Structure formats: structure tokens, C-alpha cells
Amino acid sequence: MIIGIDAGGTLIKIAYTENGQLQFKKSPIADIEGVAKWVNGLGDCEICLTGGKSGVLRSLLTKQAKEIVEFEATHRGVQFLLSKMGRSETTYLVTNVGTGTSIHCIQNDSQERLGGTGVGGGTLVGLSHLLTGVSDYEEIVRLASKGSRERIDLKVKHIYEGKEPPISGELTASNFGNDLFSISDELTKEELLATVIGLVGETVSTVSVQAARQCDSSLVIYIGSSFIHNPLLKEVVESYTILRGSTPLFLENGEFSGAVGAMTTL
Ligand code: ADP
């Protein structure tokens, strides 16, 4: 058995082969001891670790494990999963929306980190909790999918009343920028959560599209667990990326890129 483990800020992602089949598994970082116990209980296996918490995991393992830098692991994993989807692109941008967001340019088989933003999946959960009291990720994304951002966000067209705006009126002029003081007591959890997801989605896609220009590619590949069961985030990111002139692609099992990349070094 070969196992790649990406121990991130929020979740531990695991990719392994069983009877020649690629399998995936994930656990909250709070259960790092449980993951170590699972690995320690396995028979003969080769292990490669990556991610910010790989050192902590390594200290809990009774088996030998290799280690690989997270950005390199993600790059290898994206290449692997992309070819599994039957795609053959070699130049593209990768935006990893994990706890935070990291942006990479892939050209000629090598990756360069272009930057990122602290707005990511951690922001999604943290702001959602502060605004609504909801803390369960699945509950946040479920409620958000029923909400409207109409009353909370300010669009360009709202500012350019009765006048043709110089840019698309559908663009958000200000996230949470509408006149909220008189309606703050009426806003529902669904509306607030949808608007948090809008803020995260528009921020990561705007930064990505700008970075894509430095990478000579209009293809932006989005990965990271923030897209799990989160059709609203996908929708915001997809439409904003297209509106800003790039082509989005959501990699299948993309949240396991780091784990898969680590596994492929074995
Ligand atoms: P990291 O490698 O930093 O842990 P991930 O790519 O795993 O990053 O993404 C973490 C984000 O995924 C969280 O901040 C949250 O928005 C989202 N997420 C998806 N599923 C869950 C879950 N079951 N529990 C907590 N967060 C989740």
C-alpha cells in the first residue's frame, strides 16, 4: 500500500491505493491522533507526508515517512488528477482555496507561487460563525445555498442609477456595502451566509484572474476543500472568473491534490 497524506490547517486529506484502486479519506485536523492511529495500525506501507501539520503527524507515527514540500505536492497532484480527467493542458493557474488561498502558475512542468490571499475557507467558516452563530461547515453551505445577496451587497448598477456604468453593472461594487443599518435586524442567516460566500468567491476569483495574466494562461484550475458540497461558492467563482475573462475548471477530487502528489513520489 502507498499513502500520501496532506495535513493542512483544517483538514487532513489522505490518498492511498488499495488493490490498485485510488482511494480518498479525510478527517478534521483535531483528529490527527486518530489518523496516526489508523496509519500505525496498517500493515506494510510506504508513506509520504505534506502540509503545514506534517511535522506534528510525523511525530505521532511509529512508521518511517517521507516528506515533500506542500506546493510541489499540490503541483504533482493537480497534474495527476488533470490527466485522470482526460485533460492535457500544460500551462495554467492553480488556485487552492484551503483555509487560506494560494495561487500558483504552472508552466513547462514547473510551478511558481504567485501569491495568495488570506480570504479563503477559514474566512468562510469564521465570518459565518461570527455573523450567524452557525459553526458547522455543512450547515453553513446548506443555509447559504438558500440565501440571496441582493439586500446586502452593493452592485455597480446600484451606484450608477439611471446612467450607463463604465464597467459591467453586475459586478459587485462593495461586498456587504449596501445600506444595511436600517435592515440589519431583519437579515436572515441564509442571506448573511450567502453574502459571506459571495465575498470569499469574488475575492479568490478576482485575485486569480489578475494572477492569470502573469502566467500567460486564461485557464484557472480551482482546488481545495472549500468547494466541497458548496455549489454556491462554485457558482460565484465560475461566473466571476468568466465575467473577468478567464476560464474556470474545478478539478475532480481537487481537494486531494496535495495528498495525491505526495503519494505519486512513492
Ligand atoms: P487546509 O489544507 O488548509 O486544511 P482545505 O483545502 O482542506 O485546507 O480546506 C479547508 C476549508 O474547507 C475549510 O476552511 C472549510 O471552509 C472547508 N471545509 C470543507 N469541508 C469541511 C469540513 N468537514 N469541516 C471543516 N471545514 C470544511
Short mmCIF file of C-alpha atoms and ligand atoms in Angstrom, two decimals, residues 6-13 26-29 51-52 70 96-100 120-126 135-138 140-141 223-230 233 254-256, ligand 1:
data_model
loop_
_atom_site.label_atom_id
_atom_site.label_comp_id
_atom_site.label_asym_id
_atom_site.label_seq_id
_atom_site.Cartn_x
_atom_site.Cartn_y
_atom_site.Cartn_z
CA ASP A 6 -1.72 16.24 3.32
CA ALA A 7 -2.13 17.53 6.88
CA GLY A 8 -3.49 21.07 6.42
CA GLY A 9 -4.68 23.84 8.71
CA THR A 10 -8.24 22.50 8.90
CA LEU A 11 -8.44 19.04 7.33
CA ILE A 12 -6.20 16.02 6.80
CA LYS A 13 -6.55 14.64 3.29
CA LYS A 26 -10.36 12.93 5.10
CA SER A 27 -10.52 13.90 8.78
CA PRO A 28 -10.58 17.13 10.75
CA ILE A 29 -7.13 18.23 11.96
CA GLY A 51 1.19 20.15 4.52
CA GLY A 52 1.75 22.54 7.41
CA GLU A 70 3.30 21.26 0.01
CA ASN A 96 -6.03 26.43 -3.93
CA VAL A 97 -8.89 27.62 -1.73
CA GLY A 98 -7.97 25.92 1.53
CA THR A 99 -8.07 27.55 4.95
CA GLY A 100 -6.32 30.40 3.13
CA GLY A 120 -10.35 31.53 1.98
CA GLY A 121 -12.24 28.64 3.55
CA GLY A 122 -11.23 29.74 7.04
CA THR A 123 -12.79 33.14 6.38
CA LEU A 124 -15.93 31.40 5.15
CA VAL A 125 -16.32 29.44 8.38
CA GLY A 126 -15.07 32.17 10.74
CA SER A 135 -20.31 26.87 13.03
CA ASP A 136 -20.87 23.56 11.25
CA TYR A 137 -19.44 23.72 7.72
CA GLU A 138 -22.15 21.55 6.13
CA ILE A 140 -23.23 26.89 6.62
CA VAL A 141 -23.14 25.79 2.97
CA ILE A 223 -8.95 23.18 -5.94
CA GLY A 224 -9.35 23.00 -2.15
CA SER A 225 -11.90 21.67 0.32
CA SER A 226 -13.80 24.98 0.37
CA PHE A 227 -15.62 23.77 -2.75
CA ILE A 228 -16.86 20.55 -1.09
CA HIS A 229 -20.69 20.39 -1.10
CA ASN A 230 -20.57 24.10 -1.88
CA LEU A 233 -19.09 29.05 -3.99
CA GLY A 254 -9.07 18.57 -6.33
CA GLU A 255 -9.06 18.87 -2.53
CA PHE A 256 -6.86 15.74 -2.52
P1 ADP B 1 -6.24 23.06 4.55
O1 ADP B 1 -5.28 22.23 3.73
O2 ADP B 1 -5.72 24.41 4.91
O3 ADP B 1 -6.82 22.28 5.69
P2 ADP B 1 -8.54 22.57 2.81
O4 ADP B 1 -8.27 22.55 1.34
O5 ADP B 1 -8.73 21.23 3.45
O6 ADP B 1 -7.42 23.42 3.54
O7 ADP B 1 -9.80 23.49 3.05
C1 ADP B 1 -10.27 23.83 4.33
C2 ADP B 1 -11.62 24.50 4.20
O8 ADP B 1 -12.56 23.56 3.65
C3 ADP B 1 -12.26 24.95 5.49
O9 ADP B 1 -11.78 26.22 5.89
C4 ADP B 1 -13.74 24.95 5.16
O10 ADP B 1 -14.12 26.16 4.54
C5 ADP B 1 -13.87 23.84 4.12
N1 ADP B 1 -14.42 22.55 4.60
C6 ADP B 1 -14.91 21.58 3.79
N2 ADP B 1 -15.34 20.52 4.48
C7 ADP B 1 -15.14 20.82 5.78
C8 ADP B 1 -15.39 20.12 7.00
N3 ADP B 1 -15.97 18.91 7.01
N4 ADP B 1 -15.03 20.71 8.16
C9 ADP B 1 -14.47 21.92 8.18
N5 ADP B 1 -14.21 22.64 7.07
C10 ADP B 1 -14.53 22.11 5.87
#
